[in-house]
Coordinates of N, CA and C in Angstrom, one line a residue:
M30 N -96.4 -79.6 -20.6 CA -96.7 -80.3 -21.8 C -97.8 -81.4 -21.2
Q31 N -98.8 -81.7 -22.1 CA -99.7 -82.5 -21.8 C -99.6 -83.6 -22.8
I32 N -99.3 -84.8 -22.2 CA -99.2 -86.2 -23.3 C -100.5 -86.7 -23.3
K33 N -101.2 -86.9 -24.3 CA -102.4 -87.5 -24.5 C -102.6 -89.0 -24.9
R34 N -101.6 -89.0 -25.7 CA -101.5 -90.8 -26.2 C -100.0 -91.2 -26.2
A35 N -99.9 -92.2 -25.5 CA -98.5 -92.9 -25.5 C -98.7 -94.3 -25.8
N36 N -98.2 -94.8 -26.8 CA -98.2 -96.2 -27.3 C -96.8 -96.7 -27.7
Y37 N -96.7 -98.2 -27.2 CA -95.6 -98.8 -27.7 C -95.7 -99.0 -29.3
L38 N -94.5 -98.7 -29.9 CA -94.7 -98.7 -31.5 C -93.9 -99.8 -31.9
L39 N -92.6 -100.0 -31.4 CA -92.1 -101.3 -32.1 C -90.5 -101.3 -31.5
T40 N -89.9 -102.6 -31.5 CA -88.6 -102.9 -30.8 C -87.7 -103.3 -32.1
A41 N -86.3 -102.4 -31.8 CA -85.5 -102.7 -33.1 C -84.0 -103.2 -32.6
V42 N -83.4 -103.9 -33.2 CA -81.9 -104.0 -32.9 C -81.0 -103.7 -34.2
K43 N -81.6 -103.2 -34.9 CA -80.6 -102.6 -36.1 C -81.2 -101.5 -36.8
A44 N -80.5 -100.7 -37.8 CA -81.2 -99.5 -38.3 C -82.4 -99.8 -39.2
A45 N -82.3 -100.8 -39.9 CA -83.4 -101.2 -40.8 C -84.6 -101.4 -40.3
Q46 N -84.6 -101.6 -38.8 CA -86.0 -101.8 -38.2 C -86.5 -100.6 -37.6
Y47 N -85.8 -99.4 -37.6 CA -86.4 -98.2 -37.2 C -87.8 -97.8 -37.8
P48 N -88.3 -96.7 -37.2 CA -89.6 -96.5 -37.9 C -89.3 -95.7 -39.1
E49 N -90.1 -96.0 -40.2 CA -90.0 -95.3 -41.5 C -90.1 -93.8 -41.3
Q50 N -90.8 -93.4 -40.5 CA -91.2 -91.9 -40.4 C -90.2 -91.5 -39.1
Q51 N -89.4 -90.9 -39.4 CA -88.2 -90.5 -38.2 C -88.3 -89.2 -37.6
L52 N -89.5 -89.1 -36.8 CA -89.9 -88.1 -36.0 C -88.5 -87.7 -34.8
P53 N -88.9 -86.5 -34.1 CA -88.1 -86.1 -33.4 C -88.1 -87.2 -32.1
A54 N -86.9 -87.6 -31.8 CA -86.7 -88.9 -30.6 C -86.1 -88.2 -29.6
V55 N -86.5 -88.2 -28.6 CA -86.4 -88.1 -27.1 C -85.7 -89.5 -26.5
T56 N -84.3 -89.5 -26.4 CA -83.8 -90.6 -26.2 C -83.3 -90.8 -24.8
F57 N -83.7 -92.0 -24.2 CA -83.4 -92.1 -22.7 C -82.0 -93.2 -22.6
C58 N -80.9 -93.0 -22.0 CA -79.9 -93.8 -21.8 C -79.5 -93.7 -20.5
G59 N -78.8 -94.8 -20.1 CA -78.2 -94.7 -18.7 C -77.8 -96.1 -18.2
R60 N -77.2 -96.4 -17.1 CA -76.6 -97.6 -16.6 C -77.8 -98.5 -16.2
S61 N -77.4 -99.8 -16.3 CA -78.6 -101.0 -16.1 C -79.0 -100.6 -14.4
N62 N -80.2 -100.7 -14.2 CA -80.9 -100.5 -12.9 C -80.8 -99.1 -12.4
V63 N -80.6 -98.1 -13.3 CA -80.7 -96.8 -12.9 C -82.1 -96.1 -12.6
G64 N -83.1 -97.0 -13.1 CA -84.6 -96.6 -12.8 C -85.0 -95.9 -14.2
K65 N -84.6 -96.2 -15.3 CA -85.0 -95.8 -16.6 C -86.5 -96.0 -17.0
S66 N -86.7 -97.4 -16.9 CA -88.4 -97.8 -17.2 C -89.3 -97.2 -16.2
S67 N -88.8 -97.0 -14.9 CA -89.8 -96.2 -13.9 C -89.9 -95.0 -14.3
L68 N -89.0 -94.2 -14.7 CA -88.9 -92.8 -15.0 C -89.8 -92.8 -16.2
I69 N -89.8 -93.6 -17.4 CA -90.7 -93.4 -18.6 C -91.9 -93.7 -18.2
N70 N -92.4 -94.7 -17.3 CA -93.5 -94.7 -16.9 C -94.3 -93.6 -16.2
T71 N -93.4 -93.0 -15.3 CA -93.8 -91.9 -14.6 C -94.1 -90.6 -15.3
L72 N -93.2 -90.4 -16.4 CA -93.1 -89.4 -17.3 C -94.7 -89.5 -18.3
L73 N -94.7 -90.6 -18.6 CA -95.8 -90.9 -19.5 C -97.2 -91.2 -18.8
N74 N -97.3 -91.1 -17.4 CA -98.4 -91.3 -16.7 C -99.1 -92.8 -17.2
R75 N -98.2 -93.9 -17.3 CA -98.8 -95.0 -17.6 C -97.9 -95.9 -16.7
R76 N -98.6 -97.0 -16.1 CA -98.0 -97.9 -15.0 C -97.1 -98.8 -15.6
N77 N -97.3 -99.5 -16.8 CA -96.5 -100.8 -17.2 C -96.4 -100.5 -18.7
L78 N -96.2 -99.4 -19.2 CA -95.9 -99.1 -20.7 C -94.4 -99.7 -20.9
A79 N -93.5 -99.1 -20.1 CA -92.0 -99.8 -20.1 C -91.9 -100.6 -19.0
R80 N -91.2 -102.0 -19.2 CA -91.3 -102.8 -18.3 C -90.2 -102.6 -17.2
T81 N -90.8 -102.8 -16.0 CA -89.7 -102.8 -14.9 C -89.1 -104.0 -14.4
S82 N -88.1 -104.2 -13.7 CA -87.6 -105.4 -13.2 C -86.5 -105.2 -12.1
S83 N -86.4 -106.1 -11.2 CA -85.4 -105.9 -10.3 C -84.1 -106.6 -10.8
Q84 N -84.4 -107.2 -12.0 CA -83.1 -107.7 -12.6 C -82.4 -106.7 -13.7
P85 N -81.2 -106.1 -13.2 CA -80.4 -105.3 -14.0 C -80.5 -105.9 -15.6
G86 N -80.2 -104.9 -16.5 CA -79.9 -105.6 -18.1 C -81.0 -106.3 -18.7
K87 N -82.4 -106.0 -18.0 CA -83.5 -106.5 -18.8 C -83.9 -106.2 -20.2
T88 N -83.7 -104.7 -20.3 CA -83.7 -103.9 -21.6 C -82.7 -104.4 -22.5
R89 N -82.8 -105.2 -23.7 CA -82.0 -105.7 -24.6 C -82.2 -105.1 -25.9
T90 N -83.1 -104.5 -26.1 CA -83.4 -103.9 -27.6 C -83.6 -102.3 -27.4
I91 N -83.9 -101.8 -28.4 CA -84.3 -100.4 -28.6 C -85.7 -100.2 -28.7
N92 N -86.5 -99.7 -27.9 CA -88.0 -99.7 -28.0 C -88.3 -98.2 -28.1
F93 N -89.2 -98.0 -29.2 CA -89.6 -96.8 -29.7 C -91.2 -96.9 -29.1
Y94 N -91.5 -95.7 -28.4 CA -93.0 -95.4 -28.1 C -93.3 -94.1 -28.8
D95 N -94.7 -94.1 -29.4 CA -95.2 -93.1 -30.2 C -95.9 -92.2 -29.3
I96 N -95.7 -90.8 -29.3 CA -96.0 -89.8 -28.2 C -96.9 -88.8 -29.1
D97 N -98.3 -88.9 -29.0 CA -99.4 -88.1 -29.5 C -99.2 -88.0 -31.2
G98 N -98.4 -88.8 -31.6 CA -98.0 -89.0 -33.0 C -97.1 -88.0 -33.6
A99 N -96.4 -87.3 -32.4 CA -95.6 -86.1 -32.9 C -94.2 -86.4 -32.7
W100 N -93.9 -87.2 -31.7 CA -92.3 -87.6 -31.4 C -92.2 -88.8 -30.7
Y101 N -91.2 -89.3 -30.9 CA -90.8 -90.8 -30.4 C -90.3 -90.6 -29.0
L102 N -90.6 -91.5 -28.0 CA -89.8 -91.6 -26.7 C -88.9 -92.9 -27.1
V103 N -87.6 -92.9 -26.8 CA -86.8 -94.0 -27.3 C -86.1 -94.6 -26.2
D104 N -86.2 -95.8 -25.8 CA -85.4 -96.4 -24.6 C -84.3 -97.4 -25.2
L105 N -83.1 -96.8 -24.8 CA -81.9 -97.6 -25.2 C -81.7 -98.5 -24.0
P106 N -80.9 -99.8 -24.4 CA -80.4 -100.6 -23.6 C -79.7 -99.9 -22.6
G107 N -80.0 -100.5 -21.3 CA -78.9 -100.0 -20.1 C -77.5 -100.7 -20.4
Y108 N -76.6 -99.9 -20.1 CA -74.9 -100.3 -20.2 C -74.4 -100.8 -18.7
G109 N -73.6 -101.4 -18.8 CA -72.5 -101.7 -17.6 C -72.8 -102.8 -16.8
Y110 N -74.0 -103.6 -17.1 CA -74.3 -104.8 -16.2 C -73.3 -105.8 -16.4
A111 N -72.4 -106.2 -15.4 CA -71.4 -107.1 -15.4 C -71.5 -108.4 -15.8
K112 N -72.9 -108.9 -15.1 CA -73.3 -110.2 -15.0 C -73.7 -110.8 -16.5
V113 N -74.0 -109.9 -17.3 CA -74.1 -110.3 -18.8 C -72.9 -110.8 -19.6
A114 N -73.1 -111.8 -20.4 CA -71.8 -112.2 -21.1 C -71.4 -111.3 -22.0
K115 N -69.9 -111.2 -22.0 CA -69.1 -110.5 -22.7 C -69.7 -110.3 -24.3
A116 N -70.1 -111.4 -24.9 CA -70.6 -111.1 -26.3 C -71.8 -110.5 -26.4
E117 N -72.8 -110.7 -25.2 CA -74.0 -109.9 -25.3 C -73.7 -108.4 -25.1
R118 N -72.8 -108.1 -24.2 CA -72.5 -106.5 -24.1 C -72.0 -106.1 -25.2
E119 N -71.2 -106.8 -25.9 CA -70.8 -106.2 -27.3 C -71.8 -105.9 -28.3
N120 N -72.9 -107.0 -28.3 CA -73.8 -106.5 -29.2 C -74.8 -105.5 -28.7
W121 N -74.9 -105.3 -27.3 CA -75.6 -104.0 -27.0 C -74.8 -102.8 -27.5
R122 N -73.4 -102.8 -27.2 CA -72.7 -101.6 -27.7 C -72.8 -101.4 -29.0
V123 N -72.9 -102.0 -29.8 CA -73.1 -102.3 -31.2 C -74.1 -101.5 -31.6
M124 N -75.4 -101.8 -31.0 CA -76.8 -101.5 -31.2 C -76.8 -100.1 -30.8
I125 N -76.4 -99.7 -29.8 CA -76.3 -98.3 -29.4 C -75.7 -97.4 -30.2
D126 N -74.5 -97.7 -30.5 CA -73.7 -96.8 -31.5 C -74.2 -96.8 -32.7
E127 N -74.9 -97.9 -33.3 CA -75.6 -97.8 -34.7 C -76.9 -96.9 -34.5
Y128 N -77.6 -96.8 -33.6 CA -78.7 -95.9 -33.1 C -78.1 -94.2 -33.1
L129 N -77.0 -94.2 -32.5 CA -76.5 -92.8 -32.2 C -76.0 -92.2 -33.8
E130 N -75.5 -93.1 -34.4 CA -75.0 -92.7 -35.8 C -76.0 -92.6 -37.0
K131 N -77.1 -93.7 -36.7 CA -77.8 -93.7 -38.1 C -79.4 -93.4 -38.0
Y132 N -79.7 -93.1 -36.8 CA -81.2 -92.7 -36.6 C -81.0 -91.2 -37.0
R133 N -81.9 -90.8 -38.1 CA -81.7 -89.4 -38.8 C -82.8 -88.5 -38.2
G134 N -83.7 -88.8 -37.6 CA -84.4 -87.8 -37.0 C -83.7 -86.8 -35.9
P135 N -84.3 -85.8 -35.6 CA -83.6 -84.9 -34.7 C -83.6 -85.7 -33.1
K136 N -82.7 -85.7 -32.6 CA -82.3 -86.5 -31.2 C -82.0 -85.7 -30.0
L137 N -83.0 -85.7 -28.9 CA -82.6 -84.9 -27.7 C -82.2 -86.1 -26.6
F138 N -81.1 -86.2 -26.1 CA -80.7 -87.4 -25.2 C -80.8 -87.1 -23.7
V139 N -81.2 -87.8 -22.9 CA -81.5 -87.9 -21.5 C -80.8 -89.0 -20.9
Q140 N -79.7 -88.2 -20.2 CA -79.0 -89.3 -19.5 C -79.1 -89.5 -18.2
L141 N -79.5 -90.5 -17.7 CA -79.6 -90.8 -16.5 C -78.6 -91.3 -15.7
V142 N -78.4 -90.7 -14.4 CA -77.4 -91.1 -13.4 C -78.2 -91.4 -11.9
D143 N -77.7 -92.1 -11.1 CA -78.3 -92.4 -9.7 C -77.8 -91.4 -8.8
I144 N -78.6 -90.6 -8.3 CA -78.2 -89.5 -7.5 C -77.2 -89.8 -6.3
R145 N -77.5 -91.1 -5.8 CA -76.9 -91.4 -4.7 C -75.5 -91.8 -4.9
H146 N -74.9 -92.0 -6.4 CA -73.6 -92.3 -6.4 C -73.0 -91.4 -7.3
E147 N -71.4 -91.5 -7.3 CA -70.9 -90.8 -8.4 C -71.1 -91.4 -9.7
P148 N -70.9 -90.5 -10.8 CA -71.3 -91.4 -12.0 C -70.1 -92.2 -12.5
S149 N -70.4 -93.5 -13.0 CA -69.2 -94.4 -13.4 C -68.6 -94.1 -14.5
A150 N -67.4 -94.7 -14.6 CA -66.6 -94.6 -16.2 C -67.3 -94.6 -17.3
L151 N -68.3 -95.6 -17.0 CA -69.2 -95.8 -18.2 C -70.1 -94.6 -18.7
D152 N -70.6 -94.1 -17.4 CA -71.6 -92.8 -17.7 C -70.6 -91.7 -18.1
C153 N -69.6 -91.5 -17.4 CA -68.6 -90.4 -18.2 C -68.4 -90.7 -19.8
Q154 N -68.1 -91.9 -19.8 CA -67.9 -92.2 -21.5 C -69.1 -91.7 -22.3
M155 N -70.3 -92.1 -21.8 CA -71.4 -91.8 -22.5 C -71.9 -90.2 -22.7
W156 N -71.5 -89.6 -21.5 CA -71.7 -88.1 -21.5 C -70.8 -87.4 -22.4
E157 N -69.5 -87.8 -22.4 CA -68.2 -87.4 -23.2 C -68.7 -87.5 -24.8
W158 N -69.2 -88.7 -24.9 CA -69.6 -89.1 -26.5 C -70.6 -88.1 -26.8
L159 N -71.6 -87.8 -26.2 CA -72.7 -86.8 -26.4 C -72.3 -85.5 -26.6
V160 N -71.5 -85.1 -25.6 CA -70.8 -83.7 -26.0 C -70.0 -83.6 -26.9
A161 N -69.2 -84.6 -27.3 CA -68.4 -84.4 -28.5 C -69.2 -84.6 -29.8
A162 N -70.2 -85.1 -29.8 CA -71.1 -85.4 -30.9 C -71.9 -84.0 -31.2
G163 N -72.0 -83.1 -30.2 CA -72.6 -81.9 -30.1 C -74.2 -82.2 -30.0
A164 N -74.7 -83.3 -29.6 CA -76.2 -83.8 -29.5 C -76.6 -82.8 -28.2
P165 N -77.7 -82.3 -28.5 CA -78.7 -81.9 -27.3 C -79.0 -83.1 -26.2
A166 N -78.4 -82.5 -25.1 CA -78.7 -83.7 -23.8 C -78.8 -82.9 -22.6
L167 N -79.4 -83.9 -22.1 CA -79.8 -83.3 -20.5 C -79.4 -84.5 -19.5
I168 N -78.9 -84.1 -18.3 CA -78.8 -85.0 -17.2 C -79.8 -85.0 -16.4
V169 N -80.4 -86.4 -15.9 CA -81.5 -86.6 -14.7 C -80.9 -87.4 -13.9
A170 N -81.0 -86.8 -12.6 CA -80.4 -87.7 -11.4 C -81.6 -88.3 -11.0
T171 N -81.7 -89.8 -11.0 CA -83.1 -90.7 -10.7 C -82.8 -90.9 -9.1
K172 N -84.0 -91.3 -8.5 CA -84.1 -91.9 -7.3 C -83.8 -90.7 -6.1
S173 N -84.1 -89.7 -6.5 CA -84.0 -88.5 -5.7 C -84.7 -88.9 -4.3
D174 N -85.7 -89.4 -4.4 CA -86.4 -89.8 -2.8 C -85.6 -90.6 -2.1
K175 N -84.5 -91.3 -2.5 CA -83.6 -92.1 -1.6 C -82.6 -91.3 -0.9
I176 N -82.5 -90.0 -1.0 CA -81.7 -89.0 -0.3 C -82.5 -88.0 0.4
S177 N -82.2 -87.3 1.6 CA -82.7 -86.1 2.2 C -82.7 -85.1 1.2
R178 N -83.4 -83.8 1.1 CA -83.4 -82.8 0.6 C -82.0 -82.1 0.9
G179 N -81.9 -82.0 2.1 CA -80.6 -81.4 2.5 C -79.3 -81.8 2.1
A180 N -79.2 -83.1 1.7 CA -78.1 -83.8 1.2 C -77.9 -83.8 -0.4
R181 N -79.0 -83.2 -1.0 CA -79.4 -83.3 -2.3 C -78.2 -82.4 -3.0
A182 N -78.0 -81.3 -2.5 CA -77.0 -80.4 -3.2 C -75.6 -80.9 -3.2
K183 N -75.4 -81.6 -2.2 CA -74.1 -82.2 -2.2 C -73.9 -83.3 -3.5
H184 N -74.9 -84.1 -3.4 CA -74.8 -85.2 -4.4 C -74.7 -84.6 -5.9
L185 N -75.9 -83.6 -6.0 CA -75.7 -83.0 -7.3 C -74.3 -82.1 -7.7
A186 N -73.8 -81.6 -6.7 CA -72.5 -80.9 -7.1 C -71.4 -82.2 -7.5
L187 N -71.2 -83.4 -6.7 CA -70.6 -84.5 -7.2 C -70.8 -84.8 -8.5
I188 N -71.9 -85.0 -8.9 CA -72.4 -85.5 -10.3 C -71.8 -84.4 -11.3
G189 N -72.0 -83.1 -10.9 CA -71.6 -82.1 -11.7 C -70.2 -82.1 -12.0
R190 N -69.3 -82.2 -10.7 CA -67.9 -82.1 -11.1 C -67.4 -83.4 -11.9
T191 N -67.9 -84.5 -11.5 CA -67.5 -85.8 -12.5 C -67.8 -85.7 -14.0
L192 N -69.0 -85.1 -14.1 CA -69.3 -85.1 -15.8 C -69.0 -83.7 -16.4
H193 N -68.5 -82.6 -15.4 CA -68.1 -81.3 -15.8 C -69.3 -80.5 -16.6
V194 N -70.4 -80.5 -15.8 CA -71.3 -79.7 -16.0 C -72.0 -78.9 -14.6
N195 N -72.7 -77.9 -14.9 CA -73.2 -77.2 -13.8 C -74.4 -78.1 -12.9
A196 N -73.9 -78.1 -11.8 CA -74.9 -78.9 -11.0 C -76.5 -78.5 -11.1
A197 N -76.5 -76.9 -11.3 CA -77.9 -76.6 -11.4 C -78.6 -76.7 -12.5
D198 N -78.0 -77.4 -13.5 CA -78.7 -77.7 -14.7 C -79.2 -79.4 -14.6
I199 N -78.7 -80.2 -13.5 CA -79.0 -81.6 -13.4 C -80.4 -81.5 -12.7
I200 N -81.2 -82.4 -13.4 CA -82.8 -82.5 -12.9 C -82.8 -83.6 -11.8
P201 N -82.9 -83.5 -10.6 CA -83.4 -84.4 -9.7 C -84.7 -85.0 -10.1
F202 N -85.0 -86.4 -10.2 CA -86.2 -87.0 -10.5 C -86.4 -88.2 -9.4
S203 N -87.8 -88.4 -9.0 CA -88.1 -89.5 -8.2 C -89.4 -90.2 -9.1
A204 N -89.5 -91.3 -9.5 CA -90.7 -92.1 -9.9 C -91.6 -92.2 -8.7
V205 N -91.2 -92.2 -7.4 CA -92.0 -92.4 -6.2 C -92.7 -91.0 -6.0
T206 N -91.9 -90.1 -5.8 CA -92.6 -88.8 -5.6 C -93.2 -87.8 -6.8
R207 N -92.6 -88.3 -7.9 CA -92.9 -87.5 -9.2 C -92.0 -86.2 -9.2
D208 N -91.2 -86.2 -8.3 CA -90.4 -84.9 -8.2 C -89.6 -84.9 -9.6
G209 N -89.5 -83.7 -10.2 CA -88.8 -83.4 -11.3 C -89.5 -83.6 -12.7
R210 N -90.7 -84.3 -12.7 CA -91.5 -84.8 -13.8 C -91.9 -83.6 -14.8
D211 N -92.3 -82.4 -14.1 CA -92.8 -81.3 -14.5 C -91.7 -80.6 -15.6
I212 N -90.5 -80.6 -14.5 CA -89.4 -80.0 -15.2 C -88.8 -80.6 -16.4
L213 N -88.6 -81.9 -16.3 CA -88.3 -82.8 -17.5 C -89.1 -82.4 -18.6
L214 N -90.6 -82.7 -18.4 CA -91.4 -82.4 -19.3 C -91.5 -80.9 -20.0
D215 N -91.1 -79.9 -19.2 CA -90.8 -78.7 -19.8 C -89.6 -78.8 -20.8
E216 N -88.4 -79.2 -20.3 CA -87.2 -79.3 -21.1 C -87.6 -79.9 -22.5
I217 N -88.4 -81.0 -22.5 CA -88.5 -81.8 -23.7 C -89.6 -80.9 -24.6
E218 N -90.6 -80.2 -24.0 CA -91.4 -79.3 -24.9 C -90.6 -78.4 -25.4
A219 N -89.6 -77.6 -24.8 CA -88.9 -76.7 -25.3 C -88.0 -76.8 -26.4
Y220 N -87.5 -78.4 -26.4 CA -86.6 -78.8 -27.3 C -87.5 -79.0 -28.6
L221 N -88.8 -79.9 -28.5 CA -89.5 -80.0 -29.5 C -90.1 -78.7 -30.1
Q222 N -90.3 -77.7 -29.5 CA -90.8 -76.4 -30.2 C -89.7 -75.9 -30.9
A223 N -88.5 -76.1 -30.3 CA -87.3 -75.3 -31.2 C -87.1 -76.4 -32.3
V224 N -87.3 -77.4 -32.4 CA -87.1 -78.3 -33.6 C -88.0 -78.0 -34.5
S225 N -89.4 -77.7 -34.0 CA -90.5 -77.3 -35.0 C -90.3 -76.0 -35.6
E226 N -89.9 -75.1 -34.8 CA -89.7 -73.7 -35.4 C -88.4 -73.7 -36.3
G227 N -87.4 -74.5 -36.3 CA -86.5 -74.7 -37.1 C -86.8 -75.3 -38.3
A228 N -87.6 -76.3 -38.4 CA -88.2 -76.9 -39.6 C -88.9 -75.7 -40.4
M229 N -89.9 -75.1 -39.7 CA -90.8 -74.0 -40.1 C -89.6 -72.9 -40.9
N230 N -88.7 -72.6 -40.3 CA -87.8 -71.4 -40.9 C -87.0 -72.0 -42.3
E231 N -86.9 -73.4 -42.2 CA -86.2 -74.0 -43.4 C -87.0 -74.1 -44.5
A232 N -88.5 -74.3 -44.2 CA -89.6 -74.4 -45.2 C -89.6 -73.2 -46.2

């Protein structure tokens, strides 16, 4: 997949603020500080389109990016950062739940986990929700450059066991080496093609 144009579109905190045209949305979710912004910038070949920070919990809104006028990349707020006030964490939860339920366009979810660690309870809850909802979803293991290639299979196997998925289906990704970028883009392209073909068949 070749991405020619990627622009920030809008920020939303409630359904009334979503884009009027509800294009297919590739939606990224993950624990705070999992490397989501770095992955998005790497995926889109843009240095600072999604803001990165050493401070977890920085993304507190739902950010929509227009990709070639054909689909949206959607950045959900990170979850699970303990130092944020309880009331604010609850606001984030409501915001994410509303998006999951009320964004009416086709949605592919990309859940990010840190390849170095066993998925947290919140990671498991998020993945279980996506599975129960029947939502198309991928798992990407970020920060793959932080471990040796020899240790990768062991780490992916642990993630697979914890989330009850085939470890071979997990995509290792590094924003530093760009490892996994082409694989993830191919998966996104295949999903968007399937959505397009489905829409044509319904017409």
